Coordinates of C-alpha atoms and ligand atoms in Angstrom, one line a residue:
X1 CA 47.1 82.9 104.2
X2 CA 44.4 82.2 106.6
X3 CA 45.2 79.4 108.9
X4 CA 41.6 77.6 107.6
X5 CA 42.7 77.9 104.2
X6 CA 46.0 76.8 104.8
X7 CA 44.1 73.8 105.7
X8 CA 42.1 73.1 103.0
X9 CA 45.2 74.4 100.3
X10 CA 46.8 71.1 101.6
X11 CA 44.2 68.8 102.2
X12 CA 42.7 68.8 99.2
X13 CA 45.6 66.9 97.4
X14 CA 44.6 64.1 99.4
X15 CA 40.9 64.7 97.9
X16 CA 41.6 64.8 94.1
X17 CA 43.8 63.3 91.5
X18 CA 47.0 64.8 91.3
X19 CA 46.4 66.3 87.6
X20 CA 42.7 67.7 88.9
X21 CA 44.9 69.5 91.7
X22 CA 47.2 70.5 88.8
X23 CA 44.0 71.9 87.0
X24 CA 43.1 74.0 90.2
X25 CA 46.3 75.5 91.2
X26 CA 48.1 75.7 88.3
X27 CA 48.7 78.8 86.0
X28 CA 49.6 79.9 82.4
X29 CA 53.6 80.2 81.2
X30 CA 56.0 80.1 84.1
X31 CA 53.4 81.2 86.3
X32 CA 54.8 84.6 87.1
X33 CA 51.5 86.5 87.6
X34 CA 50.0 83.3 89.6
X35 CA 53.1 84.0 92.1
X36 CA 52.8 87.5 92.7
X37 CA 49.0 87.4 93.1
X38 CA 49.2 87.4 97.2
X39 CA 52.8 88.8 97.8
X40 CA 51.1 92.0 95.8
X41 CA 48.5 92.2 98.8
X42 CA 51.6 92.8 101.0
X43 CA 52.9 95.7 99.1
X44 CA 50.1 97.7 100.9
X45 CA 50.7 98.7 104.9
X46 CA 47.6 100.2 106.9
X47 CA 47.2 103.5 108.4
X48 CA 44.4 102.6 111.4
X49 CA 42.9 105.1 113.2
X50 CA 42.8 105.1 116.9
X51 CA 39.7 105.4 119.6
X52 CA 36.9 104.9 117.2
X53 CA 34.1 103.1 118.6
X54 CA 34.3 99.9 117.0
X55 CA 32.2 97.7 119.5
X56 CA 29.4 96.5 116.8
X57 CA 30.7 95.6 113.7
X58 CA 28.9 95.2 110.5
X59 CA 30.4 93.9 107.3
X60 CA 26.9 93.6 105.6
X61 CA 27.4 94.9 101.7
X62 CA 25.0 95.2 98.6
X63 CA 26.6 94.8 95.1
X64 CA 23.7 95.9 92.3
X65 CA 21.0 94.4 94.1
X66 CA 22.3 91.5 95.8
X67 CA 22.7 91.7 100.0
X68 CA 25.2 90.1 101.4
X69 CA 26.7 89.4 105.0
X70 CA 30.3 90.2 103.7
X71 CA 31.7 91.2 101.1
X72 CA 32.6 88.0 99.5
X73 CA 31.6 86.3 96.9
X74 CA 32.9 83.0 94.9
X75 CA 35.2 83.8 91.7
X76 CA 33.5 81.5 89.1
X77 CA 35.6 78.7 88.5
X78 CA 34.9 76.0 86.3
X79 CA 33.9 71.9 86.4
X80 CA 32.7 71.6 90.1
X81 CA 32.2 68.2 90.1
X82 CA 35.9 67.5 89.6
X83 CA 36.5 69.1 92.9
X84 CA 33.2 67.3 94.5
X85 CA 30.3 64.9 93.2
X86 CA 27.8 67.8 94.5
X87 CA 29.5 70.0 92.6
X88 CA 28.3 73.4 92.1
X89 CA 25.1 72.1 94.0
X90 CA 27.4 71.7 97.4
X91 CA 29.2 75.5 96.0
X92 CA 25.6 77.2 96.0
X93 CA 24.6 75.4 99.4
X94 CA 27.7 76.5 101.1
X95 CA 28.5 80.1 100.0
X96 CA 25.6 81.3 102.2
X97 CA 25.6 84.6 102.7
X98 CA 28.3 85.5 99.9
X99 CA 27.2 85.8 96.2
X100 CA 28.4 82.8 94.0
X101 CA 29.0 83.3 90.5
X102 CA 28.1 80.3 88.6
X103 CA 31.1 79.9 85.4
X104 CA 30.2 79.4 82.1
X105 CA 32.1 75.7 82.7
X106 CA 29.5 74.6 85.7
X107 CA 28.4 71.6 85.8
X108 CA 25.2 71.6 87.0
X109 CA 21.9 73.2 85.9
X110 CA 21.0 76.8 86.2
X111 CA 18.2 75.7 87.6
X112 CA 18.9 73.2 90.0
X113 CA 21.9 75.3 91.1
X114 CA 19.2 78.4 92.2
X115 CA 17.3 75.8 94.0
X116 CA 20.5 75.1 96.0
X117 CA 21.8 78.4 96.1
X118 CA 21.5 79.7 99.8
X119 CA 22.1 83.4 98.7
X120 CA 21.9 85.3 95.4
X121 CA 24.1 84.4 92.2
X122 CA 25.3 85.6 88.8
X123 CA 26.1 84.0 86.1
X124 CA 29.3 84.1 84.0
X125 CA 29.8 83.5 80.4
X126 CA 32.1 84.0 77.8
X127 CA 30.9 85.2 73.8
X128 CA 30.8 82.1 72.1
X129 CA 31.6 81.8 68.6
X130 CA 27.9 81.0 68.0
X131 CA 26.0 83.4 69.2
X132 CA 22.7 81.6 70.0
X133 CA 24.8 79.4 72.6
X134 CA 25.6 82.4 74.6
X135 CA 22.2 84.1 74.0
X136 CA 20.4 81.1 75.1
X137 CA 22.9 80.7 78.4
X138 CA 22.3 84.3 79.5
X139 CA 18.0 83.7 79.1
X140 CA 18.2 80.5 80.7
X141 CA 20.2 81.7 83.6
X142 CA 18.0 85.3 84.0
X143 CA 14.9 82.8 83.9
X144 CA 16.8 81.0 86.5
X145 CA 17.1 83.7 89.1
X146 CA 20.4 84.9 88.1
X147 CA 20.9 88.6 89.4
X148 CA 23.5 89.6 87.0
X149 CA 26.1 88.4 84.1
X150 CA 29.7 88.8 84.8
X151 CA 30.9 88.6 80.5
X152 CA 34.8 87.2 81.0
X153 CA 37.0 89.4 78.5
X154 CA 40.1 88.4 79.0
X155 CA 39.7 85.0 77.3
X156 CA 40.3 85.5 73.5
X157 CA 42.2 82.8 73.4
X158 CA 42.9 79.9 76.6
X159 CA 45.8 80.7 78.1
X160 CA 48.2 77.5 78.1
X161 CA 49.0 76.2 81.5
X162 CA 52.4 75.5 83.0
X163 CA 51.5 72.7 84.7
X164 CA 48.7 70.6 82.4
X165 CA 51.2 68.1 80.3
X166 CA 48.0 66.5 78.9
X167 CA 44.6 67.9 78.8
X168 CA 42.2 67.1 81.8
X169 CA 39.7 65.0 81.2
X170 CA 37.3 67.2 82.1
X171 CA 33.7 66.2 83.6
X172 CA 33.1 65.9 79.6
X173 CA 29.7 64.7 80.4
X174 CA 29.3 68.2 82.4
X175 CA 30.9 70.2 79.9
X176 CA 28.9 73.4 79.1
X177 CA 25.9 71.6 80.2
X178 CA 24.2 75.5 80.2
X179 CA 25.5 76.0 76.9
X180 CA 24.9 72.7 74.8
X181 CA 21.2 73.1 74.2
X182 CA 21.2 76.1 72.3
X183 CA 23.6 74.6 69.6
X184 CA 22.1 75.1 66.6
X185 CA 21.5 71.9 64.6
X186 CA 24.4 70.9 62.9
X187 CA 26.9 73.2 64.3
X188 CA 30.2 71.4 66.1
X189 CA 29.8 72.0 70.1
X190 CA 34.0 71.8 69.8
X191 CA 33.7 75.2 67.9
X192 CA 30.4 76.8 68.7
X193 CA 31.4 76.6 72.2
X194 CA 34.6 78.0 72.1
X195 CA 35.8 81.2 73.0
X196 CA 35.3 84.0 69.9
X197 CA 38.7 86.2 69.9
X198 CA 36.8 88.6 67.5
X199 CA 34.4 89.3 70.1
X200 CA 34.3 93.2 71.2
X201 CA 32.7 95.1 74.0
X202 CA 29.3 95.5 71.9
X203 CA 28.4 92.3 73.8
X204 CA 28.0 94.2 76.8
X205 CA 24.8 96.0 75.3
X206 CA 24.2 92.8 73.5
X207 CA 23.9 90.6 76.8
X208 CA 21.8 93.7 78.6
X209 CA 19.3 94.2 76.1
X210 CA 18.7 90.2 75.9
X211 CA 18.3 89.3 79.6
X212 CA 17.0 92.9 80.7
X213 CA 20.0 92.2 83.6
X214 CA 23.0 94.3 85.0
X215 CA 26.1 93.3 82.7
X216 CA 29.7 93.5 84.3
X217 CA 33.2 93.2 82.5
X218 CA 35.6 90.7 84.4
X219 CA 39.0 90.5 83.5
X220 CA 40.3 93.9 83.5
X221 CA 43.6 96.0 84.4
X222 CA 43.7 99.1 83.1
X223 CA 42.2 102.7 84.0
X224 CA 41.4 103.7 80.2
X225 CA 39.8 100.0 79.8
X226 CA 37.7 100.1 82.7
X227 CA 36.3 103.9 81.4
X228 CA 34.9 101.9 78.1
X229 CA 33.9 99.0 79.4
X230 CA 31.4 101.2 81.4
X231 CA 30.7 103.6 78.2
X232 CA 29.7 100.6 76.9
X233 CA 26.9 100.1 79.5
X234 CA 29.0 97.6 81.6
X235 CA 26.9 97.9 85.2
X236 CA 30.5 96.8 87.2
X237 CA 34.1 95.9 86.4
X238 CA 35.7 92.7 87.8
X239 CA 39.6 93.7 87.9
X240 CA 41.3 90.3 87.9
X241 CA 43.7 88.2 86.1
X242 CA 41.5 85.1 85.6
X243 CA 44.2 84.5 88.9
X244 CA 47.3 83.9 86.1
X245 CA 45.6 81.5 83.9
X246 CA 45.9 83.9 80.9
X247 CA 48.4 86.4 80.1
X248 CA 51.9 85.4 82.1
X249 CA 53.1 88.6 83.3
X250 CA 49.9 90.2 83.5
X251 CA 49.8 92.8 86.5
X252 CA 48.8 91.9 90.0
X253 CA 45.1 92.8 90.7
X254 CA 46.2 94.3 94.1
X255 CA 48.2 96.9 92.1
X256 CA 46.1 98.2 89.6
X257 CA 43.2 98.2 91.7
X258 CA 43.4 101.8 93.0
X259 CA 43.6 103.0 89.2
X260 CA 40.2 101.5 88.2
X261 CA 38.8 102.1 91.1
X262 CA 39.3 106.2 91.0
X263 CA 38.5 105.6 87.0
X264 CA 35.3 104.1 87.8
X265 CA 34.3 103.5 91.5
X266 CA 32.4 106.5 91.3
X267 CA 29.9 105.3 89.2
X268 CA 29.7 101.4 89.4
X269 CA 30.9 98.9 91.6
X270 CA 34.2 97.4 91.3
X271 CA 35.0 93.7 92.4
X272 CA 38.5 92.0 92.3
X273 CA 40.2 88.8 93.0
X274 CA 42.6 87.6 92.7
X275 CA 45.4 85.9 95.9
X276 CA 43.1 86.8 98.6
X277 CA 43.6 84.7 101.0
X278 CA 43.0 86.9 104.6
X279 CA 40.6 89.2 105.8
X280 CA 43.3 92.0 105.8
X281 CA 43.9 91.3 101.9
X282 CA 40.4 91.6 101.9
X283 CA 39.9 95.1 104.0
X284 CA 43.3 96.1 101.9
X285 CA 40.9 95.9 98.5
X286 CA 37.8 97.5 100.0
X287 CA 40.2 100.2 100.9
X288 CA 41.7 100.6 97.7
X289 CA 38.2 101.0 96.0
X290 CA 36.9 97.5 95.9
X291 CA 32.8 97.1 96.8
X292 CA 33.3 93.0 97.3
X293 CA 36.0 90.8 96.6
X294 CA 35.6 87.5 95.3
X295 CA 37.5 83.9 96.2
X296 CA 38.8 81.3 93.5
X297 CA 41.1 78.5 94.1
X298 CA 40.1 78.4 98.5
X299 CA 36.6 77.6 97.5
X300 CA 37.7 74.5 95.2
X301 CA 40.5 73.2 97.8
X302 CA 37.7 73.3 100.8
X303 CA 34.8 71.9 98.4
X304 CA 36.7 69.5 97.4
X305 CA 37.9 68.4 101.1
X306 CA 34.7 68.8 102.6
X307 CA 31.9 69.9 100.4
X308 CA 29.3 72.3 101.4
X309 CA 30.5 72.6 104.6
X310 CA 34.0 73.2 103.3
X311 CA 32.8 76.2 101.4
X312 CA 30.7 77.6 104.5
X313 CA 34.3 77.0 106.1
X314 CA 36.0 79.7 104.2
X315 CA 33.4 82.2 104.1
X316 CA 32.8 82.2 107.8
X317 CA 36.8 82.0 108.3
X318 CA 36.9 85.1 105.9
X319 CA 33.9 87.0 107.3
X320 CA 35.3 86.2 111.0
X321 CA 38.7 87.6 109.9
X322 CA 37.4 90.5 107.9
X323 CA 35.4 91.5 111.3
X324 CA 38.5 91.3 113.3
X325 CA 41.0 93.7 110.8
X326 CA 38.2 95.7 110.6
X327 CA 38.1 96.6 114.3
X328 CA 42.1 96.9 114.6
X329 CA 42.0 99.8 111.7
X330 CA 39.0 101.7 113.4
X331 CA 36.6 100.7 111.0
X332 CA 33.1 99.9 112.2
X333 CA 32.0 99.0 108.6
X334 CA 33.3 98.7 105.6
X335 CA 32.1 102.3 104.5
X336 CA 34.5 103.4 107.0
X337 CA 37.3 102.5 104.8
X338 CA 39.4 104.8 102.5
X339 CA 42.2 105.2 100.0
X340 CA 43.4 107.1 102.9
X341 CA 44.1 103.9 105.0
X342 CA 46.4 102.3 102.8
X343 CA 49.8 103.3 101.6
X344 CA 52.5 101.4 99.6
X345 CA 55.1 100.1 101.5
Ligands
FMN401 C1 40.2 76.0 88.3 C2 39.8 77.4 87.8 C3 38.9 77.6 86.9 C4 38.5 78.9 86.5 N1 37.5 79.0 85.6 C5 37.1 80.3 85.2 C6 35.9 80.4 84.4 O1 35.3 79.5 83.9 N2 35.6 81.7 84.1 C7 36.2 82.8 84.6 O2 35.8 83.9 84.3 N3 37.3 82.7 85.4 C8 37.7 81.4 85.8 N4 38.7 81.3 86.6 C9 39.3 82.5 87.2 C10 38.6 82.9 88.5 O3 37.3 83.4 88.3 C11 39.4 84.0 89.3 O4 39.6 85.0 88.5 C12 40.7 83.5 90.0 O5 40.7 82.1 90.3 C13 40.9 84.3 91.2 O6 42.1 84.1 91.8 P1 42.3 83.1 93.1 O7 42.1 81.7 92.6 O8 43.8 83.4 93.4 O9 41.4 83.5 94.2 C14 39.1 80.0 87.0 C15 40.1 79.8 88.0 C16 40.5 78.5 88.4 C17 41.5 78.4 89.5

């Protein structure tokens, strides 16, 4: 890990309760997949290549439409405001030059979140078990600015966390703030908001249809999975684990990567996260077929140490890092990465 991060993944216990730091950093069962996240990183080794000219270096990336410095964006991750009062305000101000992706759990306002946003963001949501709630999220957040939806598939059911021996009490006057004024009336925000575990990948067409905006499938691990998700009109794949808060045991994102990558990669942008922690994890991904990366738990430890600035913090550490690895491999960009560059073990 990043000595910055470092930082921030220990000061932030000093900034939050001990069971909001639980919320952050904790994952589901005995938190298998959460501990192999980063060591799976390592299990790649670099093959540079020598006497390139890598004087300028430029990590500027698009990802469907939205320009970026580096390709970095923030994981969306839920209840800012425990982390921070600004919450997803401070999130948006700092992640300049990343993309943010606003969860379905924010805190804060579509709307005012865009007005603090420095850079572009997407919005993530889940399918709800009333419909209208989702519906209504996804046109309030394309109505906000949003430049894409990131639709979370990996949540049929919440995963139950190792570490949460009672619930957190969580920002309930936040809760689904984006979500809680399409309820129909009379329907019970407990259910209507919830998760549906009958939902199916028709709500990729569903959510592009509604908002007119590109729709990408987070949450997925497998080759064959990845191939329908874009059959069914997914616009990008997220390959993550929801960073072991679901399924224990779940594979590592670094390892399946290059599979849905060379399933996909061809015809729409993959992201991942998961454990990425360094700029060489980072340049590891985009090698193995990754277009951007994006951050979870670093973002929440730094916002909630220092805010905005925490947030710029890791970005700028990242980007500065990314920069450097980059011009140790011989790679003046990061479209001078290949599969070739990395091998396992
Ligand atoms: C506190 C917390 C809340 C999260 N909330 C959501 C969420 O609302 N929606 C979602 O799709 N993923 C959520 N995730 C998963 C992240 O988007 C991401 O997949 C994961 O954190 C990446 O791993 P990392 O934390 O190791 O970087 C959450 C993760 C954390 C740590």
């Amino acid at each position: 890990m990043l000595a910055q991060l470092r930082e921030y993944a220990e000061a932030f216990h000093d900034a939050v309760p001990a069971e909001i730091a639980d919320y952050i950093d904790g994952g589901s069962g005995a938190e298998a997949t959460l501990g192999a996240a980063s060591a799976a990183w390592l299990q790649w080794t670099l093959l540079p290549r020598v006497l390139r000219d890598v004087s300028t270096i430029d990590t500027r990336t698009t990802v469907l439409g939205a320009d970026l410095a580096a390709p970095l964006g923030v994981a969306p991750t839920g209840f800012h405001t425990l982390a921070h009062p600004d919450g997803e305000l401070a999130t948006a101000a700092g992640a300049a030059g990343a993309l943010f992706v606003v969860s379905a759990r924010a805190t804060q306002r579509y709307a005012d979140i865009a007005a603090a946003a420095a850079g572009p963001w997407w919005a993530q949501l889940y399918v709800m078990r009333e419909r209208a709630v989702t519906a209504g999220a996804a046109q309030q957040a394309a109505a906000a600015g949003a430049g894409a939806l990131v639709l979370t598939g990996d949540t049929p059911y919440v995963g139950r966390k190792a570490r949460q021996g009672r619930p957190v009490s969580l920002a309930s006057d936040g809760t689904l703030l984006n979500f809680r004024d399409h309820l129909p009336a009379g329907a019970d925000p407990a259910v209507a908001t919830e998760q549906d575990p009958a939902a199916t990948l028709d709500a990729v067409r569903w959510l592009t249809d509604l908002t007119g905006l590109p729709v990408l499938v987070k949450g997925v691990l497998r080759a064959d999975d990845a191939r329908a998700c874009v059959a069914a009109g997914a616009a990008g794949i997220v390959v993550s684990n929801h960073g072991g808060r679901q399924l224990d045991r779940a594979a590592a994102t670094a390892t399946v990567l290059p599979e849905v990558a060379a399933a996909v990669g061809e015809q729409v942008p993959v992201l991942v996260d998961g454990g990425i922690r360094s700029g060489l994890d980072v340049l590891t991904a985009l090698a193995l077929g990754a277009t951007a990366v994006l951050i979870g738990r670093p973002v929440l430890w730094a916002l909630a140490t220092d805010g905005a600035a925490g947030v710029a913090g890791v970005f700028a550490a990242l980007s500065d890092d990314l920069r450097h690895v980059l011009g140790l491999v011989g790679a003046a960009s990061p479209a001078d990465l290949d599969r070739s560059m990395v091998r396992r073990g």
